[in-house]
Coordinates of C-alpha atoms and ligand atoms in Angstrom, one line a residue:
M20 CA 117.6 119.1 124.0
K21 CA 116.4 115.8 122.3
E22 CA 114.3 115.1 125.4
V23 CA 112.1 118.3 125.0
I24 CA 111.3 117.5 121.3
D25 CA 107.6 116.4 121.1
K26 CA 107.8 113.1 119.7
G27 CA 104.2 113.3 118.6
N28 CA 105.0 116.3 116.2
I29 CA 108.0 115.2 114.2
P30 CA 108.1 116.6 110.4
R31 CA 107.7 113.7 108.2
H32 CA 109.8 115.2 105.7
I33 CA 112.8 117.4 106.4
A34 CA 114.6 119.2 103.3
I35 CA 118.2 120.6 103.8
I36 CA 120.2 123.0 101.8
M37 CA 123.5 122.4 103.0
D38 CA 125.5 125.6 102.5
G39 CA 128.7 127.0 103.6
N40 CA 131.4 124.3 102.9
G41 CA 133.3 126.9 101.0
R42 CA 133.2 129.7 103.6
W43 CA 134.0 127.1 106.3
A44 CA 137.2 126.0 104.7
Q45 CA 138.2 129.6 103.6
K46 CA 137.9 130.6 107.4
K47 CA 140.5 128.1 108.2
G48 CA 142.7 129.3 105.4
A49 CA 142.1 126.0 103.3
M50 CA 140.8 125.5 99.8
R51 CA 137.0 125.0 99.4
I52 CA 137.3 121.5 98.6
F53 CA 138.5 121.0 102.2
G54 CA 135.0 122.2 103.3
H55 CA 133.3 119.8 100.8
R56 CA 135.3 117.0 102.4
N57 CA 134.2 118.0 105.9
A58 CA 130.6 118.2 105.0
L59 CA 130.2 114.3 105.4
S60 CA 130.3 114.2 109.4
A61 CA 127.3 116.7 109.1
V62 CA 125.4 114.6 106.4
R63 CA 126.0 111.6 108.8
D64 CA 124.6 113.6 111.9
A65 CA 121.6 114.9 110.0
I66 CA 120.7 111.4 108.7
E67 CA 121.2 109.6 112.1
G68 CA 119.5 112.4 114.0
S69 CA 116.5 112.3 111.7
A70 CA 116.2 108.7 111.8
E71 CA 116.4 108.5 115.6
L72 CA 113.5 110.7 115.7
G73 CA 111.3 108.8 113.2
V74 CA 111.5 111.1 110.4
D75 CA 110.6 109.6 107.3
Y76 CA 112.3 111.4 104.4
I77 CA 115.3 113.5 104.4
S78 CA 116.2 115.6 101.3
L79 CA 119.6 116.9 100.8
Y80 CA 120.5 119.6 98.3
A81 CA 123.9 118.6 97.4
F82 CA 124.6 119.9 93.7
S83 CA 122.1 122.3 92.1
T84 CA 121.7 122.9 88.3
E85 CA 123.5 126.2 88.7
N86 CA 126.5 124.6 90.4
W87 CA 127.8 123.4 87.3
S88 CA 129.1 127.0 86.5
R89 CA 131.6 126.6 89.2
P90 CA 135.3 126.1 88.4
K91 CA 135.8 122.7 86.8
E92 CA 138.1 121.6 89.7
E93 CA 135.5 122.1 92.2
V94 CA 132.8 120.3 90.2
D95 CA 135.2 117.6 89.7
A96 CA 136.1 117.4 93.3
L97 CA 132.5 117.5 94.3
M98 CA 131.6 114.4 92.1
G99 CA 134.5 112.5 93.4
I100 CA 133.6 113.1 97.0
L101 CA 130.0 112.0 96.1
V102 CA 131.3 108.5 95.0
E103 CA 133.5 108.1 98.2
A104 CA 130.4 109.0 100.2
I105 CA 128.1 106.4 98.4
T106 CA 131.0 103.7 98.6
D107 CA 131.3 104.6 102.5
E108 CA 127.7 105.1 103.5
V109 CA 125.9 102.5 101.8
P110 CA 126.8 99.6 104.2
T111 CA 125.6 102.0 107.0
M112 CA 122.3 102.6 105.3
M113 CA 121.9 98.8 104.9
K114 CA 122.6 98.5 108.7
N115 CA 120.0 101.2 109.7
N116 CA 117.2 100.0 107.0
I117 CA 117.7 103.3 105.1
R118 CA 116.8 103.7 101.3
L119 CA 118.4 105.8 99.0
E120 CA 116.7 107.8 96.5
T121 CA 117.7 110.7 94.0
I122 CA 115.9 113.7 92.3
G123 CA 117.5 115.7 89.6
D124 CA 119.1 115.2 86.4
I125 CA 121.1 112.2 87.1
D126 CA 121.9 111.5 83.6
S127 CA 124.1 114.7 83.5
L128 CA 126.2 113.3 86.2
P129 CA 129.8 111.7 85.3
K130 CA 129.6 107.9 84.6
S131 CA 131.0 106.8 87.9
C132 CA 128.6 108.8 89.8
K133 CA 125.8 107.5 87.9
E134 CA 127.0 103.8 88.3
H135 CA 127.6 104.2 92.2
L136 CA 124.3 106.0 92.6
K137 CA 122.5 103.1 90.7
M138 CA 124.2 100.6 92.8
G139 CA 123.3 102.5 96.2
K140 CA 119.9 102.8 95.2
E141 CA 119.6 99.0 93.8
K142 CA 120.9 97.8 97.2
T143 CA 118.9 99.8 99.6
K144 CA 115.4 99.6 97.7
G145 CA 114.0 97.1 99.9
N146 CA 114.9 99.1 103.1
T147 CA 111.6 100.2 104.9
G148 CA 113.0 102.8 107.3
M149 CA 114.1 106.3 106.5
T150 CA 114.7 107.8 102.9
V151 CA 117.4 109.7 102.1
V152 CA 116.6 111.7 98.8
L153 CA 119.8 113.3 97.4
A154 CA 119.3 116.2 95.1
L155 CA 121.9 116.1 92.3
S156 CA 121.9 118.4 89.3
Y157 CA 118.7 119.5 90.6
S158 CA 116.7 122.8 90.6
G159 CA 113.0 123.4 91.2
R160 CA 112.5 125.1 87.8
W161 CA 114.3 122.4 85.9
E162 CA 111.9 119.7 87.7
I163 CA 108.9 121.7 86.7
E164 CA 110.1 122.4 83.1
Q165 CA 110.5 118.6 82.9
A166 CA 107.0 117.9 84.2
V167 CA 105.5 120.2 81.7
I168 CA 107.3 118.6 78.8
K169 CA 106.1 115.2 80.0
I170 CA 102.4 116.4 80.5
V171 CA 102.3 118.3 77.1
K172 CA 103.8 115.2 75.2
K173 CA 101.1 112.9 76.7
V174 CA 98.2 115.3 75.8
V175 CA 99.7 115.8 72.0
D176 CA 99.9 111.9 72.0
G177 CA 96.3 111.8 72.9
E178 CA 97.1 109.9 76.2
L179 CA 95.8 112.6 78.6
P180 CA 92.7 114.9 78.1
A181 CA 93.9 118.5 78.6
D182 CA 91.1 119.0 81.3
A183 CA 92.8 116.2 83.4
I184 CA 95.5 118.4 84.4
N185 CA 95.6 119.6 87.8
Q186 CA 97.7 120.2 90.9
D187 CA 97.6 116.7 91.9
M188 CA 98.7 115.4 88.4
I189 CA 101.3 118.1 88.0
G190 CA 102.9 116.7 91.4
K191 CA 102.9 113.1 89.9
H192 CA 105.0 114.2 87.3
L193 CA 107.6 115.9 89.3
N194 CA 110.8 114.0 90.6
T195 CA 109.2 113.8 94.0
A196 CA 106.1 112.0 92.9
D197 CA 106.1 109.6 95.6
I198 CA 107.5 111.8 98.1
P199 CA 105.3 113.9 100.6
D200 CA 106.0 117.7 100.6
P201 CA 108.6 118.8 103.2
E202 CA 107.1 120.4 106.6
L203 CA 110.5 121.9 107.5
L204 CA 113.4 123.1 105.2
I205 CA 116.6 124.0 106.9
R206 CA 119.3 126.4 105.3
T207 CA 122.6 126.7 106.9
S208 CA 125.3 129.5 106.5
G209 CA 123.1 132.4 106.9
E210 CA 121.8 132.8 103.4
I211 CA 118.0 133.8 103.6
R212 CA 117.0 132.2 100.0
I213 CA 115.8 129.2 98.6
S214 CA 118.2 128.8 95.7
N215 CA 115.8 127.0 93.2
F216 CA 115.2 124.1 95.8
M217 CA 111.8 122.2 95.8
L218 CA 109.7 125.4 94.5
W219 CA 106.7 123.5 94.1
Q220 CA 107.1 121.2 97.2
L221 CA 108.0 124.0 99.6
A222 CA 104.6 125.7 99.1
Y223 CA 103.7 125.5 102.6
T224 CA 106.9 124.2 104.2
E225 CA 108.2 126.2 107.5
L226 CA 111.5 127.7 106.7
Y227 CA 114.5 127.5 109.2
F228 CA 117.7 129.4 108.8
T229 CA 120.7 129.1 110.9
E230 CA 124.3 130.9 110.7
V231 CA 126.0 127.6 111.2
L232 CA 128.0 126.6 108.3
W233 CA 127.3 123.2 107.0
P234 CA 130.3 121.2 108.0
D235 CA 129.8 122.2 111.6
F236 CA 126.0 120.9 111.7
R237 CA 125.4 118.4 114.1
K238 CA 122.5 116.7 115.7
K239 CA 122.0 119.4 118.4
N240 CA 121.4 121.9 115.2
L241 CA 119.0 119.6 113.9
H242 CA 117.1 119.3 117.2
E243 CA 117.1 123.0 117.6
A244 CA 115.5 123.3 113.9
I245 CA 112.7 120.7 115.1
L246 CA 112.0 122.6 118.3
A247 CA 111.6 125.8 116.3
F248 CA 109.3 124.1 113.7
Q249 CA 107.4 122.7 116.7
K250 CA 106.8 126.3 118.1
R251 CA 105.2 127.4 114.6
E252 CA 101.7 127.5 114.3
R253 CA 100.7 126.2 110.7
R254 CA 97.7 127.9 109.7
F255 CA 97.4 127.0 105.9
G256 CA 95.5 130.1 105.0
K257 CA 93.1 129.8 108.1
T258 CA 92.6 132.0 111.0
G259 CA 94.8 131.4 114.2
D260 CA 91.4 130.9 116.1
Q261 CA 90.3 128.1 113.6
T262 CA 93.7 126.5 113.7
K263 CA 93.5 126.4 117.4
A264 CA 90.0 125.0 117.5
S265 CA 91.1 122.0 115.1
N266 CA 94.1 121.0 117.1
Ligands
LIG318 C1 127.4 124.1 99.7 O1 128.4 124.9 100.1 C2 127.9 123.0 99.0 C3 127.5 123.2 97.4 C4 126.8 124.2 96.9 C5 127.9 122.1 96.6 P1 129.2 126.1 99.3 O2 130.2 125.4 98.3 O3 128.2 126.9 98.5 O4 129.8 126.8 100.4 P2 129.7 128.5 100.1 O5 128.4 129.1 100.1 O6 130.6 129.1 99.0 O7 130.5 128.8 101.6
LIG319 C1 122.6 126.0 97.0 O1 123.7 126.4 97.5 C2 122.9 124.6 96.7 C3 123.4 123.5 97.3 C4 123.4 123.7 98.5 C5 123.6 122.3 96.7 P1 124.7 127.6 96.6 O2 125.6 128.0 97.4 O3 125.0 127.1 95.2 O4 123.4 128.8 96.4 P2 123.7 130.2 96.0 O5 124.1 130.3 94.6 O6 124.6 131.0 97.0 O7 122.3 130.8 96.1
LIG320 MG1 127.0 128.3 98.9

């Protein structure tokens, strides 16, 4: 399937809502946490598969602001898995020239997570290949709220004239200031919703939903999503005829 992908039309940024770990485990009669543990091979395949095709950014929704309301044992386990994953994956990222970035309220994470993330980002910051953006304690509304607070503060402090506020400027106050908007969003597990992910950035993103549960997601599923993306006509408000004429 990889062979039929048009290498001239690869999304520059792919965002993924990695959903279905709990149900994957429950189907096997195991604890939800077992599903989170088995999510790592899917993460690896998504990263490797994207890098192979020349994707520049892959954003992975790993823990939402709302996920803090899950049972404490599950939250603790997820944080532990995160630390292990960073420890295991940073050497691979170094080998593959991949840079680690984060978005979200990183300060709200447990100390060991913060330290591991800091180490991972520091170590990989000179890498020039693909960027992996981990969304942790992240939600779109939280991010927009933070941007509004920062902008209002600048206006109040006289650093910014109110009439300088525009869409571009708001974008620069988001966590994703230096990251282009995703062209493709993939959500696994059959749920057809955004769940507070990148609300601003997804304005014109192509959405792709699959029934596959996240721990089962493999390169071929990524390829399927990219092929579906390549069949879409991205019109950005124009007519189909206008779009065809400009291609
Ligand atoms: C996604 O899988 C991982 C996180 C949200 C952390 P879930 O844990 O939401 O799995 P389901 O949706 O309950 O199956
Ligand atoms: C969204 O999944 C968040 C992540 C994948 C990290 P959830 O499983 O938390 O989403 P909802 O609550 O079912 O919409
Ligand atoms: Mg879920």
